[in-house]
JSON list of C-alpha atoms in Angstrom, two decimals:
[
{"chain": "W", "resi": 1, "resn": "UNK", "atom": "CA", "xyz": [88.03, 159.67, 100.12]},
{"chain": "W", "resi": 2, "resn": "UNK", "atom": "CA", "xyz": [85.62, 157.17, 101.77]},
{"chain": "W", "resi": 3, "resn": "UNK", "atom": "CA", "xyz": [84.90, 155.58, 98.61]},
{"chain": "W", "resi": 4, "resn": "UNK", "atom": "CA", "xyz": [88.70, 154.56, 97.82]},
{"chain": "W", "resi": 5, "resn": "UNK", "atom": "CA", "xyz": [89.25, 154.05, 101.93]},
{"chain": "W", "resi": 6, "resn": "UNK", "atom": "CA", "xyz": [86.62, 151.46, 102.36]},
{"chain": "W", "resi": 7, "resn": "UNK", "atom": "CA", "xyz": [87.20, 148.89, 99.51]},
{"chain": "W", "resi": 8, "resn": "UNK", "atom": "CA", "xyz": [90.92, 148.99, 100.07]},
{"chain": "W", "resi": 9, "resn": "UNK", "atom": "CA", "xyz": [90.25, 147.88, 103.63]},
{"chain": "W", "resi": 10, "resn": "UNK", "atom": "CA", "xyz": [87.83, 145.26, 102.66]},
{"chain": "W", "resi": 11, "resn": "UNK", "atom": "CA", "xyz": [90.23, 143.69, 100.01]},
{"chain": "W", "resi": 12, "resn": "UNK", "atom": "CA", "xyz": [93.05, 144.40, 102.38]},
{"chain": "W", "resi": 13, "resn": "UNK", "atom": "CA", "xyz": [90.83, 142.46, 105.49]},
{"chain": "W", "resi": 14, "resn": "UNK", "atom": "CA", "xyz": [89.62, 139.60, 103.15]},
{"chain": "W", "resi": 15, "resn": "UNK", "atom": "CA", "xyz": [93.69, 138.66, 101.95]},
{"chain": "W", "resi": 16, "resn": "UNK", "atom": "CA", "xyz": [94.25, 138.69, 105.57]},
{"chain": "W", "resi": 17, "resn": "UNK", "atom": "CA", "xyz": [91.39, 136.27, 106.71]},
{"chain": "W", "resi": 18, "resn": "UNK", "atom": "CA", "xyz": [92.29, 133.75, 103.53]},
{"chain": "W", "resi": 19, "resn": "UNK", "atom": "CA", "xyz": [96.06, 133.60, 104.71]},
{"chain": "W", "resi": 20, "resn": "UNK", "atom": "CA", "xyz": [94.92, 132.79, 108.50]},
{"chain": "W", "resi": 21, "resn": "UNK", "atom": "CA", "xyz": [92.28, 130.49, 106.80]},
{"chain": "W", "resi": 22, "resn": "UNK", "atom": "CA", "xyz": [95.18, 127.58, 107.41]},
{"chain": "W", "resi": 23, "resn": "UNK", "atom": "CA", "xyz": [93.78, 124.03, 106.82]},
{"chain": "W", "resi": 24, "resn": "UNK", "atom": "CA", "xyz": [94.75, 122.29, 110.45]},
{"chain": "W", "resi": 25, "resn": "UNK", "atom": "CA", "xyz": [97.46, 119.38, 110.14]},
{"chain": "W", "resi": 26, "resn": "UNK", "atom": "CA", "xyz": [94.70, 116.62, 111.43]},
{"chain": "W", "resi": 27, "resn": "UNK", "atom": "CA", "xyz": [92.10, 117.87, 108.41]},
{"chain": "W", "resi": 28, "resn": "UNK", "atom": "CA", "xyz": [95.75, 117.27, 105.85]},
{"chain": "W", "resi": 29, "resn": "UNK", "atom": "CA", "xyz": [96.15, 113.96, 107.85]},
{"chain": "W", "resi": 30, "resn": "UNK", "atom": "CA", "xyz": [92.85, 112.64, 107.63]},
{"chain": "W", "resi": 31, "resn": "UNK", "atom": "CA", "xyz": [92.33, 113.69, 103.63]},
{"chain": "W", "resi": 32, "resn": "UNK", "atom": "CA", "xyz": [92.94, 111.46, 101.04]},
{"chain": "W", "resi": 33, "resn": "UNK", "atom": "CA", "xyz": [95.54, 112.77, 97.94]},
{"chain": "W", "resi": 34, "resn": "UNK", "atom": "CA", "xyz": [92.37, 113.94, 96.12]},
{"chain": "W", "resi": 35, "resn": "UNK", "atom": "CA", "xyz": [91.98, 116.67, 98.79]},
{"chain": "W", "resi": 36, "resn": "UNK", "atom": "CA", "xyz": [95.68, 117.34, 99.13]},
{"chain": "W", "resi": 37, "resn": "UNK", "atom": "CA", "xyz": [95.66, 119.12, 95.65]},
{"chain": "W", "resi": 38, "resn": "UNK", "atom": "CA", "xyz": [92.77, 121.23, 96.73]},
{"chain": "W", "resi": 39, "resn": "UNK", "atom": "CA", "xyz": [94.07, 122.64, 99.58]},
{"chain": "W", "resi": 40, "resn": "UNK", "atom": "CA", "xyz": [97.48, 123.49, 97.07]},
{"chain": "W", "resi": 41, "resn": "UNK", "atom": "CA", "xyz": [95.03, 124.87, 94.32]},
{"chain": "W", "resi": 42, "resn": "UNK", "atom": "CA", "xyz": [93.64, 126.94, 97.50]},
{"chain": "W", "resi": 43, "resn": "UNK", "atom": "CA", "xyz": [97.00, 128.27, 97.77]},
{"chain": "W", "resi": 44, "resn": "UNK", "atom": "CA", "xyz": [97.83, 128.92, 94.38]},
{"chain": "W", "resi": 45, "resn": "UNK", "atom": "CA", "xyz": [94.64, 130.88, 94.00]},
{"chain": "W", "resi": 46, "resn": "UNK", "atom": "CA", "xyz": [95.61, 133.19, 97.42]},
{"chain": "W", "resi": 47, "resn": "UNK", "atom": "CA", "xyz": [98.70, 133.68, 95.40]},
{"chain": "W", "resi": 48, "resn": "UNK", "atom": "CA", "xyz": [97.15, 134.50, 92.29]},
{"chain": "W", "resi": 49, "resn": "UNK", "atom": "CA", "xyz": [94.90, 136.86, 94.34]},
{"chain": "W", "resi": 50, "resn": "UNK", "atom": "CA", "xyz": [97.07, 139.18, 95.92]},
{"chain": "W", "resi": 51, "resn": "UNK", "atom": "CA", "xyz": [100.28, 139.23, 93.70]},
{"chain": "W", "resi": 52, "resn": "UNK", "atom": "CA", "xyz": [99.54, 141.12, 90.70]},
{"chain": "W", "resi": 53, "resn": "UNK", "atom": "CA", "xyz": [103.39, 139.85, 89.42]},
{"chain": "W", "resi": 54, "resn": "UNK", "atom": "CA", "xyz": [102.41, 136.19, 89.47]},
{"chain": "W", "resi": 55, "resn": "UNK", "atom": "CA", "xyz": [102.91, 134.11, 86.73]},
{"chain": "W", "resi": 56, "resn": "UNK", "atom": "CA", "xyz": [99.95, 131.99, 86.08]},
{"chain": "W", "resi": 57, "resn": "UNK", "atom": "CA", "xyz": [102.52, 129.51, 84.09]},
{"chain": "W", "resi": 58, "resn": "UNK", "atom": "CA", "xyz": [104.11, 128.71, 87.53]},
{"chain": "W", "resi": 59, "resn": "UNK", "atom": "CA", "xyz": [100.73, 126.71, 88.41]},
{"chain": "W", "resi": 60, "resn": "UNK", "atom": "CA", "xyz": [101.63, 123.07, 87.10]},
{"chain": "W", "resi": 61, "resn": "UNK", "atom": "CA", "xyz": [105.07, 123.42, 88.91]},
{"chain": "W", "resi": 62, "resn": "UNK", "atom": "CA", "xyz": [103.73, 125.04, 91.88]},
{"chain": "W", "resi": 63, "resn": "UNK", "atom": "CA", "xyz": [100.81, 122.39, 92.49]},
{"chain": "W", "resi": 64, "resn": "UNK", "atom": "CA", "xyz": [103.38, 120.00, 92.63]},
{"chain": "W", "resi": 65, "resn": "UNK", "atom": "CA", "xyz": [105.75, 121.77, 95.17]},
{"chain": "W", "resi": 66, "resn": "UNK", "atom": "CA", "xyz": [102.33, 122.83, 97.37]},
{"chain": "W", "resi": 67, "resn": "UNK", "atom": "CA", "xyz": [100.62, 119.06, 96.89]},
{"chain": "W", "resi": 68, "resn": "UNK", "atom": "CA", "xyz": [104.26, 117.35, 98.11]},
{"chain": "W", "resi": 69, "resn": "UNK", "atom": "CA", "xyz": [104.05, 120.11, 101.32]},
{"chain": "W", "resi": 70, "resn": "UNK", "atom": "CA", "xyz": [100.73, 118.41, 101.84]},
{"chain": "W", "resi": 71, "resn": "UNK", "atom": "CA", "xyz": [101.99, 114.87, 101.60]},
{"chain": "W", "resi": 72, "resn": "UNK", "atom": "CA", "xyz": [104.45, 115.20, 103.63]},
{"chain": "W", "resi": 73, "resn": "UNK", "atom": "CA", "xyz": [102.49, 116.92, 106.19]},
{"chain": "W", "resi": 74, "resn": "UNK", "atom": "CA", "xyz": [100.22, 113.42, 106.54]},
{"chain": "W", "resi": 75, "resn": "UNK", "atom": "CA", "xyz": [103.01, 112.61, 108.28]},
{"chain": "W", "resi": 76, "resn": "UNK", "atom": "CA", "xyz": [103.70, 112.76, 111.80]},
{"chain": "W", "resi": 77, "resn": "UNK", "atom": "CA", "xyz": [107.00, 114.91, 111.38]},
{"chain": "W", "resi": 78, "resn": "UNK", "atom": "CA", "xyz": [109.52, 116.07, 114.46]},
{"chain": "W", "resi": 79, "resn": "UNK", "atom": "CA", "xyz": [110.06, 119.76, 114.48]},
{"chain": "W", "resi": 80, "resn": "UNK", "atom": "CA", "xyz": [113.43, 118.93, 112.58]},
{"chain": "W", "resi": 81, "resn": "UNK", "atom": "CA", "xyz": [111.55, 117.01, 109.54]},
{"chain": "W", "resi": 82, "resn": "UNK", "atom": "CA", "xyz": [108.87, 120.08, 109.70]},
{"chain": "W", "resi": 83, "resn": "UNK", "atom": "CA", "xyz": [111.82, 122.63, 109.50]},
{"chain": "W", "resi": 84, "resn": "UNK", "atom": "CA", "xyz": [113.77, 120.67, 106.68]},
{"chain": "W", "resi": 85, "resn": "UNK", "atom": "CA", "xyz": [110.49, 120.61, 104.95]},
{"chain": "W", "resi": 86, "resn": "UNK", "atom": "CA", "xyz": [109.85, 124.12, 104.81]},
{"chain": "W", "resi": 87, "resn": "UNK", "atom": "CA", "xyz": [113.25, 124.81, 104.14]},
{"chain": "W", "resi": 88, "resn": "UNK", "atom": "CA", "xyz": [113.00, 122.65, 100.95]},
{"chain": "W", "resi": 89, "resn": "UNK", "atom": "CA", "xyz": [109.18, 124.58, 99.68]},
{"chain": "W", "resi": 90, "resn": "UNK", "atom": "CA", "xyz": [111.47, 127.98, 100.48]},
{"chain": "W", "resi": 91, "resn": "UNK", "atom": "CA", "xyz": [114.07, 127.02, 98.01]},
{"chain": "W", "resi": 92, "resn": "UNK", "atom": "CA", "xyz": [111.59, 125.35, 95.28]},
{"chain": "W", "resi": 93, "resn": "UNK", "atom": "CA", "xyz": [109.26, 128.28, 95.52]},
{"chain": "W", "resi": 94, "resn": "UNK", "atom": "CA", "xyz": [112.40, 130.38, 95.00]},
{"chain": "W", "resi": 95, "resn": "UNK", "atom": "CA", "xyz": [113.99, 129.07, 92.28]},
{"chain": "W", "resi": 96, "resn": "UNK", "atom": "CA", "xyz": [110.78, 129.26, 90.67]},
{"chain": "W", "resi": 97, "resn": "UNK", "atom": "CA", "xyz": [109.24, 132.71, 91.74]},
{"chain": "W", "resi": 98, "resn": "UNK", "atom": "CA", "xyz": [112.39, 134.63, 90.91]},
{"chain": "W", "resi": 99, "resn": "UNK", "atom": "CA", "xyz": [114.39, 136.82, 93.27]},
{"chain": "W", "resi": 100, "resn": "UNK", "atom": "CA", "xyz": [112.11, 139.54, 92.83]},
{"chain": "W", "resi": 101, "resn": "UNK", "atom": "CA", "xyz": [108.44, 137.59, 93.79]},
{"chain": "W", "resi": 102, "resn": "UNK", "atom": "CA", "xyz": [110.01, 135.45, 95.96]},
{"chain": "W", "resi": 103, "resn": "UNK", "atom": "CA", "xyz": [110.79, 138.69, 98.23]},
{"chain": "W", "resi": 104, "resn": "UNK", "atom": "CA", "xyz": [107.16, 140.24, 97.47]},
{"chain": "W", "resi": 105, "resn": "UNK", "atom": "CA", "xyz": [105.52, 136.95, 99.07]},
{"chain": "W", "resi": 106, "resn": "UNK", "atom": "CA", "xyz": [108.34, 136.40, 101.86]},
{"chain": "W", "resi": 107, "resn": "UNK", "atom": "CA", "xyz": [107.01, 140.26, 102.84]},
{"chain": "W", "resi": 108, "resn": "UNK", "atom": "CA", "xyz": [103.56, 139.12, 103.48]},
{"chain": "W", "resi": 109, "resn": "UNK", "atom": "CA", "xyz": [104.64, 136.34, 106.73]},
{"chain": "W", "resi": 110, "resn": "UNK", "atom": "CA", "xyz": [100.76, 135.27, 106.86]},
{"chain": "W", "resi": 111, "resn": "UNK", "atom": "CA", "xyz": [100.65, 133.96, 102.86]},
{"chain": "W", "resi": 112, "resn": "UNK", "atom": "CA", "xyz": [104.65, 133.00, 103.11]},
{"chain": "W", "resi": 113, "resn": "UNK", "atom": "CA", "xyz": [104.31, 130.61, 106.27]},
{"chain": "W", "resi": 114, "resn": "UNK", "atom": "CA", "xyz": [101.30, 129.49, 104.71]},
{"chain": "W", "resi": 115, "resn": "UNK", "atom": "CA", "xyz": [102.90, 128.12, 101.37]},
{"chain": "W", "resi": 116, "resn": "UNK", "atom": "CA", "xyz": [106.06, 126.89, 103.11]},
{"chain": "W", "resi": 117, "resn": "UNK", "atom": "CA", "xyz": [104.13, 125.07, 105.61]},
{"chain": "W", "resi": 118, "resn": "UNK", "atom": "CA", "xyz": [106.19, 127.53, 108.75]},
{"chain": "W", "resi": 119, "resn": "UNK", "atom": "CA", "xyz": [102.69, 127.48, 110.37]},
{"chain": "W", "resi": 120, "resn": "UNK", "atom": "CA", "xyz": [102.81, 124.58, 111.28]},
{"chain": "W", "resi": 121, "resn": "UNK", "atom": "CA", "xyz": [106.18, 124.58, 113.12]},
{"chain": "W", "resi": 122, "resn": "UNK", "atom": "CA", "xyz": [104.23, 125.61, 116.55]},
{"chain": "W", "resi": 123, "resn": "UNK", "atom": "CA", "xyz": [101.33, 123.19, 116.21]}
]
């Protein structure tokens, strides 16, 4: 039983360290474009990690929804731009993911407010 117990809490720890591992708005700000399609490959690959449903064909689509997040987040954006923002990732990562993984990720808040950028509502 410990043998099964303690890897499943490792993997289930390290998913929940990379989704808290959130890149702070002045690092996005301060990085030029180059960078900005790391930190939405960084994404992808949490996604790719810990949904065995995703579709690796979403990746040139989703870089581009993820790197546009990241653009737009150079900005200095009221809370109203940040929430229309978000709003727009959650209905381009829907349409793409499909009802079904679109609910699988929502169900995980720490990777979901991650990809739609709702992290950094409070900040």
């Amino acid at each position: 039983m410990k043998k099964i117990f303690l890897p499943l809490l490792f993997v289930t720890l390290s998913i929940s360290v990379n989704a808290q591992n959130i890149v702070d708005r002045q690092i996005i700000k301060n990085n030029p474009n180059e960078q900005l399609v790391v930190f939405a490959n960084e994404d992808i690959t949490l996604l790719t990690n810990t949904f065995s449903n995703f579709n690796p064909d979403f990746g040139p689509e989703l870089t581009q929804i993820l790197y546009n997040k990241y653009k737009m987040l150079t900005s200095d954006l009221s809370e109203e731009e940040l929430l229309e923002l978000t709003e727009l990732v959650k209905n381009q990562i829907s349409t793409l993911f499909g009802e079904d993984l679109y609910l699988e990720v929502s169900q995980n808040a720490a990777i979901f407010n991650r990809i739609t950028g709702i992290v950094y509502l409070s900040q």
